[in-house]
mmCIF file of C-alpha atoms and ligand atoms in Angstrom:
data_model
loop_
_atom_site.group_PDB
_atom_site.id
_atom_site.type_symbol
_atom_site.label_atom_id
_atom_site.label_comp_id
_atom_site.label_asym_id
_atom_site.label_seq_id
_atom_site.Cartn_x
_atom_site.Cartn_y
_atom_site.Cartn_z
ATOM 1 C CA MET A 182 106.059 115.679 112.952
ATOM 2 C CA THR A 183 106.724 112.113 114.014
ATOM 3 C CA ASP A 184 105.946 112.221 117.710
ATOM 4 C CA ASN A 185 102.969 109.903 117.552
ATOM 5 C CA ASN A 186 101.847 106.694 115.956
ATOM 6 C CA ARG A 187 98.831 107.990 114.068
ATOM 7 C CA VAL A 188 99.246 107.494 110.323
ATOM 8 C CA VAL A 189 97.274 109.794 108.017
ATOM 9 C CA ILE A 190 95.508 107.870 105.259
ATOM 10 C CA PHE A 191 95.525 109.877 102.033
ATOM 11 C CA ASP A 192 93.409 108.221 99.375
ATOM 12 C CA THR A 193 94.101 109.012 95.729
ATOM 13 C CA THR A 194 91.688 106.563 94.058
ATOM 14 C CA LEU A 195 89.926 109.486 92.389
ATOM 15 C CA ARG A 196 93.165 111.042 91.094
ATOM 16 C CA ASP A 197 96.065 108.585 90.661
ATOM 17 C CA GLY A 198 93.602 105.648 90.571
ATOM 18 C CA GLU A 199 91.522 107.251 87.878
ATOM 19 C CA GLN A 200 94.705 107.847 85.846
ATOM 20 C CA SER A 201 94.801 104.079 85.090
ATOM 21 C CA PRO A 202 94.060 103.775 81.405
ATOM 22 C CA GLY A 203 90.412 102.760 81.135
ATOM 23 C CA ALA A 204 89.429 103.512 84.747
ATOM 24 C CA THR A 205 87.569 106.752 84.073
ATOM 25 C CA MET A 206 84.610 107.285 86.427
ATOM 26 C CA SER A 207 81.533 109.418 85.861
ATOM 27 C CA HIS A 208 80.790 112.522 87.939
ATOM 28 C CA ALA A 209 78.098 110.694 89.939
ATOM 29 C CA GLU A 210 80.384 107.708 90.536
ATOM 30 C CA LYS A 211 83.169 109.969 91.821
ATOM 31 C CA LEU A 212 80.781 111.639 94.275
ATOM 32 C CA GLU A 213 79.601 108.244 95.469
ATOM 33 C CA ILE A 214 83.142 106.916 95.995
ATOM 34 C CA ALA A 215 84.176 110.146 97.765
ATOM 35 C CA GLN A 216 81.244 109.781 100.146
ATOM 36 C CA MET A 217 82.223 106.175 100.898
ATOM 37 C CA LEU A 218 85.846 107.226 101.522
ATOM 38 C CA ASP A 219 84.672 109.988 103.848
ATOM 39 C CA GLU A 220 82.405 107.592 105.748
ATOM 40 C CA MET A 221 85.125 104.962 106.173
ATOM 41 C CA GLY A 222 87.421 107.474 107.888
ATOM 42 C CA VAL A 223 89.947 108.402 105.183
ATOM 43 C CA ASP A 224 91.776 111.525 106.427
ATOM 44 C CA VAL A 225 92.528 113.142 103.065
ATOM 45 C CA ILE A 226 90.771 112.506 99.755
ATOM 46 C CA GLU A 227 92.698 113.551 96.660
ATOM 47 C CA ALA A 228 89.617 114.208 94.565
ATOM 48 C CA GLY A 229 91.228 115.019 91.223
ATOM 49 C CA PHE A 230 93.410 117.291 89.125
ATOM 50 C CA PRO A 231 91.250 120.415 88.689
ATOM 51 C CA ILE A 232 93.126 121.946 85.757
ATOM 52 C CA ALA A 233 93.062 118.685 83.799
ATOM 53 C CA SER A 234 89.471 119.087 82.586
ATOM 54 C CA GLU A 235 86.168 120.823 83.279
ATOM 55 C CA GLY A 236 84.878 117.449 84.519
ATOM 56 C CA ASP A 237 87.701 117.074 87.027
ATOM 57 C CA PHE A 238 87.181 120.640 88.231
ATOM 58 C CA ALA A 239 83.448 120.051 88.717
ATOM 59 C CA ALA A 240 84.010 116.764 90.564
ATOM 60 C CA VAL A 241 86.629 118.220 92.925
ATOM 61 C CA SER A 242 84.423 121.270 93.664
ATOM 62 C CA GLU A 243 81.382 119.116 94.386
ATOM 63 C CA ILE A 244 83.311 116.651 96.544
ATOM 64 C CA ALA A 245 84.765 119.607 98.465
ATOM 65 C CA ARG A 246 81.235 120.842 99.187
ATOM 66 C CA GLN A 247 79.869 117.433 100.196
ATOM 67 C CA ALA A 248 82.701 116.082 102.415
ATOM 68 C CA LYS A 249 81.813 115.922 106.089
ATOM 69 C CA ASN A 250 85.075 114.919 107.741
ATOM 70 C CA ALA A 251 87.890 114.335 105.269
ATOM 71 C CA GLN A 252 90.270 117.007 104.039
ATOM 72 C CA ILE A 253 89.764 117.538 100.308
ATOM 73 C CA CYS A 254 92.851 117.856 98.180
ATOM 74 C CA GLY A 255 93.411 118.721 94.532
ATOM 75 C CA LEU A 256 96.561 118.211 92.482
ATOM 76 C CA ALA A 257 98.401 121.037 90.696
ATOM 77 C CA ARG A 258 101.628 121.207 88.688
ATOM 78 C CA ALA A 259 104.228 123.731 89.772
ATOM 79 C CA GLN A 260 102.539 126.491 87.787
ATOM 80 C CA ILE A 261 100.562 129.445 89.091
ATOM 81 C CA PRO A 262 97.436 128.879 86.883
ATOM 82 C CA ASP A 263 97.299 125.220 88.008
ATOM 83 C CA ILE A 264 97.511 126.191 91.657
ATOM 84 C CA ASP A 265 94.865 128.915 91.277
ATOM 85 C CA ARG A 266 92.502 126.504 89.523
ATOM 86 C CA CYS A 267 93.087 123.887 92.202
ATOM 87 C CA TRP A 268 92.295 126.411 94.939
ATOM 88 C CA GLU A 269 89.093 127.471 93.139
ATOM 89 C CA ALA A 270 87.927 123.839 93.325
ATOM 90 C CA VAL A 271 89.013 122.830 96.839
ATOM 91 C CA LYS A 272 88.262 126.102 98.633
ATOM 92 C CA HIS A 273 84.656 124.994 99.287
ATOM 93 C CA ALA A 274 85.836 122.241 101.618
ATOM 94 C CA LYS A 275 85.785 122.572 105.404
ATOM 95 C CA ASN A 276 89.422 121.591 105.282
ATOM 96 C CA PRO A 277 90.992 122.114 101.833
ATOM 97 C CA ARG A 278 94.475 121.092 100.767
ATOM 98 C CA ILE A 279 96.541 122.066 97.721
ATOM 99 C CA HIS A 280 98.986 119.417 96.490
ATOM 100 C CA THR A 281 101.600 120.755 94.110
ATOM 101 C CA PHE A 282 104.447 118.789 92.552
ATOM 102 C CA ILE A 283 107.374 118.877 90.147
ATOM 103 C CA GLY A 284 109.697 116.139 88.888
ATOM 104 C CA THR A 285 113.081 116.569 90.597
ATOM 105 C CA SER A 286 115.160 113.631 89.316
ATOM 106 C CA PRO A 287 117.667 114.297 86.496
ATOM 107 C CA LEU A 288 115.320 112.656 83.968
ATOM 108 C CA HIS A 289 112.389 114.787 85.076
ATOM 109 C CA ARG A 290 114.393 118.018 85.333
ATOM 110 C CA ALA A 291 115.291 117.603 81.668
ATOM 111 C CA ILE A 292 111.642 117.797 80.575
ATOM 112 C CA PRO A 293 110.987 121.475 81.463
ATOM 113 C CA ASN A 294 114.689 122.042 80.760
ATOM 114 C CA LEU A 295 115.365 123.635 84.146
ATOM 115 C CA ASP A 296 118.738 123.439 85.856
ATOM 116 C CA GLN A 297 118.927 122.743 89.582
ATOM 117 C CA ASP A 298 118.880 126.434 90.566
ATOM 118 C CA GLN A 299 116.025 127.329 88.229
ATOM 119 C CA MET A 300 113.958 124.437 89.562
ATOM 120 C CA ALA A 301 114.712 125.419 93.157
ATOM 121 C CA GLU A 302 113.451 128.921 92.386
ATOM 122 C CA ARG A 303 110.266 127.520 90.763
ATOM 123 C CA ILE A 304 109.609 125.415 93.864
ATOM 124 C CA HIS A 305 110.058 128.406 96.141
ATOM 125 C CA GLN A 306 107.656 130.540 94.068
ATOM 126 C CA THR A 307 104.920 127.968 93.612
ATOM 127 C CA VAL A 308 104.851 126.646 97.169
ATOM 128 C CA THR A 309 104.829 130.234 98.471
ATOM 129 C CA HIS A 310 101.923 131.040 96.140
ATOM 130 C CA ALA A 311 99.968 127.948 97.272
ATOM 131 C CA ARG A 312 100.606 128.766 100.914
ATOM 132 C CA ASN A 313 99.297 132.304 100.417
ATOM 133 C CA LEU A 314 96.003 130.755 99.294
ATOM 134 C CA CYS A 315 95.697 127.865 101.723
ATOM 135 C CA ASP A 316 97.304 126.969 105.028
ATOM 136 C CA ASN A 317 97.343 123.249 104.190
ATOM 137 C CA VAL A 318 99.887 122.679 101.401
ATOM 138 C CA GLN A 319 101.441 119.424 100.284
ATOM 139 C CA TRP A 320 104.481 119.393 98.045
ATOM 140 C CA SER A 321 105.894 116.414 96.111
ATOM 141 C CA PRO A 322 109.262 116.028 94.398
ATOM 142 C CA MET A 323 108.068 113.610 91.720
ATOM 143 C CA ASP A 324 110.469 110.689 91.147
ATOM 144 C CA ALA A 325 112.023 111.426 94.551
ATOM 145 C CA THR A 326 113.474 107.924 94.784
ATOM 146 C CA ARG A 327 115.650 108.617 91.702
ATOM 147 C CA THR A 328 116.638 112.154 92.747
ATOM 148 C CA GLU A 329 120.200 112.851 93.976
ATOM 149 C CA HIS A 330 120.099 112.919 97.804
ATOM 150 C CA ASP A 331 121.820 116.298 98.140
ATOM 151 C CA TYR A 332 119.419 117.912 95.699
ATOM 152 C CA LEU A 333 116.410 116.219 97.313
ATOM 153 C CA CYS A 334 117.423 117.594 100.728
ATOM 154 C CA ARG A 335 117.904 121.037 99.219
ATOM 155 C CA VAL A 336 114.475 121.211 97.546
ATOM 156 C CA VAL A 337 112.631 119.684 100.492
ATOM 157 C CA GLU A 338 114.152 122.365 102.700
ATOM 158 C CA ILE A 339 113.043 125.075 100.249
ATOM 159 C CA ALA A 340 109.481 123.707 100.195
ATOM 160 C CA ILE A 341 109.323 123.582 103.985
ATOM 161 C CA LYS A 342 110.632 127.146 104.283
ATOM 162 C CA ALA A 343 108.050 128.276 101.694
ATOM 163 C CA GLY A 344 105.264 126.863 103.871
ATOM 164 C CA ALA A 345 104.579 123.253 102.834
ATOM 165 C CA THR A 346 102.971 121.364 105.724
ATOM 166 C CA THR A 347 103.251 117.875 104.191
ATOM 167 C CA ILE A 348 106.166 116.679 102.098
ATOM 168 C CA ASN A 349 105.320 113.656 99.993
ATOM 169 C CA ILE A 350 108.128 111.385 98.770
ATOM 170 C CA PRO A 351 106.864 109.641 95.631
ATOM 171 C CA ASP A 352 108.318 106.434 94.275
ATOM 172 C CA THR A 353 106.785 107.417 90.963
ATOM 173 C CA VAL A 354 108.007 104.453 88.941
ATOM 174 C CA GLY A 355 107.899 101.785 91.656
ATOM 175 C CA TYR A 356 111.698 101.528 91.672
ATOM 176 C CA THR A 357 112.608 101.495 95.344
ATOM 177 C CA ALA A 358 112.775 98.573 97.800
ATOM 178 C CA PRO A 359 111.800 98.486 101.491
ATOM 179 C CA ARG A 360 115.220 99.160 103.049
ATOM 180 C CA GLU A 361 115.920 102.021 100.652
ATOM 181 C CA SER A 362 112.436 103.461 101.180
ATOM 182 C CA ALA A 363 113.059 103.573 104.944
ATOM 183 C CA ASP A 364 116.602 104.962 104.567
ATOM 184 C CA LEU A 365 115.351 107.811 102.398
ATOM 185 C CA ILE A 366 112.820 109.005 105.001
ATOM 186 C CA ARG A 367 115.388 108.625 107.775
ATOM 187 C CA MET A 368 117.942 110.596 105.769
ATOM 188 C CA LEU A 369 115.478 113.454 105.149
ATOM 189 C CA LEU A 370 114.456 113.569 108.812
ATOM 190 C CA GLU A 371 118.099 113.739 109.843
ATOM 191 C CA ARG A 372 119.444 116.161 107.270
ATOM 192 C CA VAL A 373 116.696 118.657 106.423
ATOM 193 C CA PRO A 374 116.271 121.619 108.787
ATOM 194 C CA GLY A 375 112.607 121.927 109.795
ATOM 195 C CA ALA A 376 111.820 118.305 108.876
ATOM 196 C CA ASP A 377 110.494 117.686 112.373
ATOM 197 C CA GLN A 378 107.857 120.386 111.851
ATOM 198 C CA ILE A 379 106.082 118.744 108.889
ATOM 199 C CA ILE A 380 104.589 115.367 108.012
ATOM 200 C CA PHE A 381 106.432 113.129 105.565
ATOM 201 C CA ALA A 382 104.215 111.103 103.252
ATOM 202 C CA THR A 383 105.046 107.990 101.255
ATOM 203 C CA HIS A 384 103.532 107.484 97.787
ATOM 204 C CA CYS A 385 104.488 104.175 96.200
ATOM 205 C CA HIS A 386 103.781 102.558 92.871
ATOM 206 C CA ASN A 387 103.690 98.815 92.472
ATOM 207 C CA ASP A 388 105.811 98.156 89.376
ATOM 208 C CA LEU A 389 107.938 95.586 91.227
ATOM 209 C CA GLY A 390 105.127 94.432 93.535
ATOM 210 C CA MET A 391 106.667 96.210 96.553
ATOM 211 C CA ALA A 392 104.332 99.183 97.042
ATOM 212 C CA THR A 393 102.833 97.932 100.304
ATOM 213 C CA ALA A 394 106.189 96.860 101.770
ATOM 214 C CA ASN A 395 107.814 100.147 100.713
ATOM 215 C CA ALA A 396 105.036 102.250 102.265
ATOM 216 C CA LEU A 397 105.177 100.359 105.557
ATOM 217 C CA ALA A 398 108.977 100.597 105.658
ATOM 218 C CA ALA A 399 108.721 104.383 105.183
ATOM 219 C CA VAL A 400 106.266 104.585 108.088
ATOM 220 C CA GLU A 401 108.604 102.575 110.305
ATOM 221 C CA ALA A 402 111.297 105.140 109.473
ATOM 222 C CA GLY A 403 109.104 108.114 110.420
ATOM 223 C CA ALA A 404 106.691 108.885 107.576
ATOM 224 C CA ARG A 405 103.219 109.558 108.958
ATOM 225 C CA GLN A 406 101.061 109.705 105.832
ATOM 226 C CA ILE A 407 100.456 106.868 103.393
ATOM 227 C CA GLU A 408 99.133 107.663 99.931
ATOM 228 C CA CYS A 409 97.106 104.798 98.592
ATOM 229 C CA THR A 410 94.110 103.705 96.542
ATOM 230 C CA ILE A 411 91.278 101.239 96.928
ATOM 231 C CA ASN A 412 92.219 97.865 95.359
ATOM 232 C CA GLY A 413 95.636 99.369 94.523
ATOM 233 C CA LEU A 414 94.101 101.022 91.456
ATOM 234 C CA GLY A 415 96.588 103.308 89.714
ATOM 235 C CA GLU A 416 98.886 103.955 86.778
ATOM 236 C CA ARG A 417 100.601 100.861 85.300
ATOM 237 C CA ALA A 418 100.808 98.248 88.103
ATOM 238 C CA GLY A 419 98.953 100.553 90.473
ATOM 239 C CA ASN A 420 99.529 102.308 93.790
ATOM 240 C CA THR A 421 99.833 101.044 97.351
ATOM 241 C CA ALA A 422 96.512 99.386 98.228
ATOM 242 C CA LEU A 423 94.700 101.091 101.110
ATOM 243 C CA GLU A 424 93.211 97.835 102.365
ATOM 244 C CA GLU A 425 96.645 96.184 102.515
ATOM 245 C CA VAL A 426 98.470 98.836 104.539
ATOM 246 C CA VAL A 427 95.550 99.413 106.884
ATOM 247 C CA MET A 428 95.032 95.708 107.599
ATOM 248 C CA ALA A 429 98.783 95.050 107.870
ATOM 249 C CA MET A 430 99.122 97.704 110.588
ATOM 250 C CA ARG A 431 96.064 96.306 112.345
ATOM 251 C CA VAL A 432 96.897 92.593 112.152
ATOM 252 C CA ARG A 433 100.618 93.117 112.935
ATOM 253 C CA HIS A 434 100.153 95.947 115.404
ATOM 254 C CA ASP A 435 102.584 94.037 117.635
ATOM 255 C CA ILE A 436 105.470 94.888 115.281
ATOM 256 C CA MET A 437 103.944 97.910 113.479
ATOM 257 C CA PRO A 438 102.239 99.830 116.296
ATOM 258 C CA PHE A 439 100.605 102.445 114.069
ATOM 259 C CA ASP A 440 96.970 103.511 114.063
ATOM 260 C CA THR A 441 94.643 104.866 111.403
ATOM 261 C CA GLY A 442 91.124 106.272 111.576
ATOM 262 C CA ILE A 443 89.773 103.700 109.094
ATOM 263 C CA ASP A 444 86.622 101.721 109.850
ATOM 264 C CA THR A 445 87.868 98.466 108.349
ATOM 265 C CA THR A 446 84.378 96.945 108.160
ATOM 266 C CA LYS A 447 83.741 99.286 105.235
ATOM 267 C CA ILE A 448 86.620 97.856 103.176
ATOM 268 C CA ILE A 449 84.826 95.154 101.205
ATOM 269 C CA GLY A 450 81.907 97.422 100.266
ATOM 270 C CA ILE A 451 84.098 100.149 98.804
ATOM 271 C CA SER A 452 86.410 97.615 97.157
ATOM 272 C CA ARG A 453 83.493 96.094 95.263
ATOM 273 C CA ARG A 454 82.074 99.475 94.343
ATOM 274 C CA VAL A 455 85.440 100.780 93.037
ATOM 275 C CA ALA A 456 85.866 97.580 91.008
ATOM 276 C CA ALA A 457 82.401 98.050 89.507
ATOM 277 C CA VAL A 458 82.667 101.749 88.637
ATOM 278 C CA SER A 459 86.261 101.644 87.406
ATOM 279 C CA GLY A 460 85.712 98.464 85.402
ATOM 280 C CA PHE A 461 88.870 96.980 86.986
ATOM 281 C CA PRO A 462 87.957 93.609 88.528
ATOM 282 C CA VAL A 463 89.892 92.521 91.606
ATOM 283 C CA GLN A 464 92.132 89.505 91.017
ATOM 284 C CA PHE A 465 90.798 86.393 92.836
ATOM 285 C CA ASN A 466 93.858 85.991 95.048
ATOM 286 C CA LYS A 467 94.354 89.706 95.815
ATOM 287 C CA ALA A 468 95.322 90.252 99.474
ATOM 288 C CA ILE A 469 92.415 91.265 101.748
ATOM 289 C CA VAL A 470 89.720 91.867 99.107
ATOM 290 C CA GLY A 471 90.181 89.064 96.533
ATOM 291 C CA LYS A 472 87.325 86.579 96.152
ATOM 292 C CA ASN A 473 89.571 83.833 97.546
ATOM 293 C CA ALA A 474 91.223 85.871 100.332
ATOM 294 C CA PHE A 475 89.189 84.134 103.060
ATOM 295 C CA LEU A 476 88.168 80.944 101.254
ATOM 296 C CA HIS A 477 89.417 77.490 102.152
ATOM 297 C CA GLU A 478 89.002 74.522 99.834
ATOM 298 C CA SER A 479 91.438 71.841 100.878
ATOM 299 C CA GLY A 480 90.198 69.232 103.349
ATOM 300 C CA ILE A 481 93.016 69.869 105.839
ATOM 301 C CA HIS A 482 92.407 73.639 105.854
ATOM 302 C CA GLN A 483 88.635 73.257 106.060
ATOM 303 C CA ASP A 484 88.897 70.811 108.931
ATOM 304 C CA GLY A 485 91.296 73.213 110.670
ATOM 305 C CA VAL A 486 89.116 76.322 110.335
ATOM 306 C CA LEU A 487 86.009 74.397 111.372
ATOM 307 C CA LYS A 488 87.755 73.373 114.595
ATOM 308 C CA ASN A 489 89.582 76.652 115.227
ATOM 309 C CA VAL A 490 89.383 79.412 112.658
ATOM 310 C CA GLU A 491 92.807 80.784 113.675
ATOM 311 C CA THR A 492 94.583 77.709 112.292
ATOM 312 C CA PHE A 493 94.399 79.179 108.787
ATOM 313 C CA GLU A 494 93.078 82.737 109.200
ATOM 314 C CA ILE A 495 95.077 85.705 110.510
ATOM 315 C CA MET A 496 92.075 88.035 110.377
ATOM 316 C CA ARG A 497 88.310 87.516 110.371
ATOM 317 C CA PRO A 498 86.232 88.161 107.219
ATOM 318 C CA ALA A 499 83.974 90.348 109.396
ATOM 319 C CA ASP A 500 86.967 92.639 110.089
ATOM 320 C CA ILE A 501 86.679 93.892 106.503
ATOM 321 C CA GLY A 502 82.887 93.737 106.470
ATOM 322 C CA LEU A 503 82.555 90.347 104.790
ATOM 323 C CA ASN A 504 79.797 88.141 106.112
ATOM 324 C CA GLU A 505 80.083 85.299 103.662
ATOM 325 C CA THR A 506 81.048 81.682 104.215
ATOM 326 C CA ASN A 507 84.785 80.945 104.252
ATOM 327 C CA ILE A 508 84.419 77.373 103.020
ATOM 328 C CA ALA A 509 84.590 76.718 99.263
ATOM 329 C CA MET A 510 83.327 73.295 98.317
ATOM 330 C CA GLY A 511 85.444 71.564 95.707
ATOM 331 C CA LYS A 512 87.346 68.375 94.995
ATOM 332 C CA HIS A 513 89.825 69.025 97.819
ATOM 333 C CA SER A 514 87.099 69.366 100.451
ATOM 334 C CA GLY A 515 86.851 66.788 103.191
ATOM 335 C CA ARG A 516 83.993 65.025 104.944
ATOM 336 C CA ALA A 517 83.981 67.459 107.907
ATOM 337 C CA ALA A 518 83.425 70.386 105.572
ATOM 338 C CA LEU A 519 80.644 68.582 103.745
ATOM 339 C CA ARG A 520 78.937 67.755 107.042
ATOM 340 C CA ALA A 521 79.203 71.437 108.113
ATOM 341 C CA LYS A 522 77.935 72.663 104.743
ATOM 342 C CA LEU A 523 74.982 70.253 104.861
ATOM 343 C CA ALA A 524 74.154 71.420 108.385
ATOM 344 C CA ASP A 525 74.218 75.024 107.120
ATOM 345 C CA LEU A 526 71.759 74.029 104.414
ATOM 346 C CA GLY A 527 69.504 72.325 106.977
ATOM 347 C CA TYR A 528 70.472 68.658 106.487
ATOM 348 C CA GLU A 529 71.480 66.526 109.488
ATOM 349 C CA LEU A 530 72.880 63.201 108.201
ATOM 350 C CA GLY A 531 73.825 59.984 109.921
ATOM 351 C CA ASP A 532 77.285 58.527 109.237
ATOM 352 C CA ASN A 533 76.124 56.058 106.572
ATOM 353 C CA GLN A 534 74.123 58.600 104.637
ATOM 354 C CA LEU A 535 76.995 61.084 104.827
ATOM 355 C CA LYS A 536 79.352 58.415 103.450
ATOM 356 C CA ASP A 537 77.089 57.892 100.469
ATOM 357 C CA VAL A 538 76.577 61.602 99.774
ATOM 358 C CA PHE A 539 80.308 62.229 100.162
ATOM 359 C CA VAL A 540 81.136 59.705 97.388
ATOM 360 C CA ARG A 541 78.676 61.370 95.048
ATOM 361 C CA PHE A 542 79.875 64.840 96.059
ATOM 362 C CA LYS A 543 83.475 63.887 95.180
ATOM 363 C CA ALA A 544 82.388 62.549 91.791
ATOM 364 C CA LEU A 545 80.590 65.822 91.109
ATOM 365 C CA ALA A 546 83.533 67.922 92.351
ATOM 366 C CA ASP A 547 85.829 66.077 89.946
ATOM 367 C CA ARG A 548 83.649 67.256 87.082
ATOM 368 C CA LYS A 549 83.062 70.851 88.312
ATOM 369 C CA LYS A 550 85.584 73.508 89.339
ATOM 370 C CA GLU A 551 83.396 74.756 92.178
ATOM 371 C CA VAL A 552 80.439 73.092 93.834
ATOM 372 C CA TYR A 553 77.729 75.559 94.805
ATOM 373 C CA ASP A 554 75.056 75.250 97.481
ATOM 374 C CA GLU A 555 72.467 74.517 94.783
ATOM 375 C CA ASP A 556 74.558 71.547 93.577
ATOM 376 C CA ILE A 557 74.609 70.120 97.081
ATOM 377 C CA VAL A 558 70.867 70.606 97.509
ATOM 378 C CA ALA A 559 70.369 68.805 94.160
ATOM 379 C CA LEU A 560 72.563 65.926 95.387
ATOM 380 C CA MET A 561 70.418 65.639 98.503
ATOM 381 C CA GLN A 562 67.183 65.696 96.512
ATOM 382 C CA ASP A 563 68.581 63.024 94.232
ATOM 383 C CA SER A 564 69.587 60.932 97.155
ATOM 384 C CA ALA A 565 66.088 61.252 98.710
ATOM 385 C CA ALA A 566 64.479 60.243 95.381
ATOM 386 C CA ASN A 567 66.651 57.104 95.163
ATOM 387 C CA THR A 568 65.989 55.807 98.689
HETATM 388 O O1 KIV B 858 103.551 109.083 91.369
HETATM 389 C C1 KIV B 858 103.710 110.308 91.505
HETATM 390 O O2 KIV B 858 104.833 110.841 91.525
HETATM 391 C C2 KIV B 858 102.514 111.126 91.626
HETATM 392 C C3 KIV B 858 102.752 112.563 91.983
HETATM 393 C C4 KIV B 858 101.876 113.470 91.245
HETATM 394 C C5 KIV B 858 102.634 112.725 93.464
HETATM 395 O O3 KIV B 858 101.417 110.639 91.543
HETATM 396 ZN ZN1 ZN B 859 101.514 108.420 91.698
#
């Protein structure tokens, strides 16, 4: 249904995110991350792939029991034992969801060696089975963006008729581009009978660096669920980053008037925790949550933000829960920034003294990549000792 502007945030950090080679999390870590996701207002948590291992089953079951608000979803292939196992794990949730999928593109159809009719029949059977267990069923045609349009419309219609309530359109290999991503959702909404009765989801991978743009384009075309992960964690180049889509719709609400239920002040906390437990550090210049995302080093920028923060910031650090300084002291810093930094550290200097400290600060900054507060305090102590 696309009659409102509320976008469902479906987080798959614990499923697609954990599928990144090397990102395995322990049982306790998964429970902790799920609790943080629930508290920040994520609508649906994809907690794992219950048939994949005993550990995944246990984590999904426990998360289902502990969640207070979020729907808890498990992933299942288009096979009856997978779907049954998934239901066994998620059924403890207040609001459980079964997510079942099958690869529908020619390349993916060749793997189980099913022709179009045989696959259509499999989809009908498995979605019907899932819907008999649970009234909240999501179905995904994996590799949808490389599936023939006629066949995609046909199988989406079958899944809707069999009872799917959310149809997810995965860009499994990060192949699409924003205009095509939007056109695909528009085409499905126009051509598939019953499409106005379900929610379309967008699930993008970042192989060409377009996952965020592709997800937002799909929403503009009528999708109302974004599948994403914290820090963009995910297979290969990752998935759409939750923090990016949520902040983009908030900061540019004027042109993307869509709302989510996310408490954005919880973003930095969960980003740091996911980085720590997954062992995947966040790149310094990563949008929203990178170490440098709100830092200014050049004199012109520092002078600008000290006078009016909006000159070089389109959102406040506090919006994502960051209460740290936005001024990085280095060789590009100017006198105004040094004066402000000294004031922060409790030093009020006259013009002459500032001039002297500034010369010595520049000499130090030429030798060091970053000048920390302790370095500046040492400069001041040195200066006091020499006068
Ligand atoms: O990328 C993908 O196609 C997936 C599916 C299982 C939804 O993660
Ligand atoms: Zn995926």
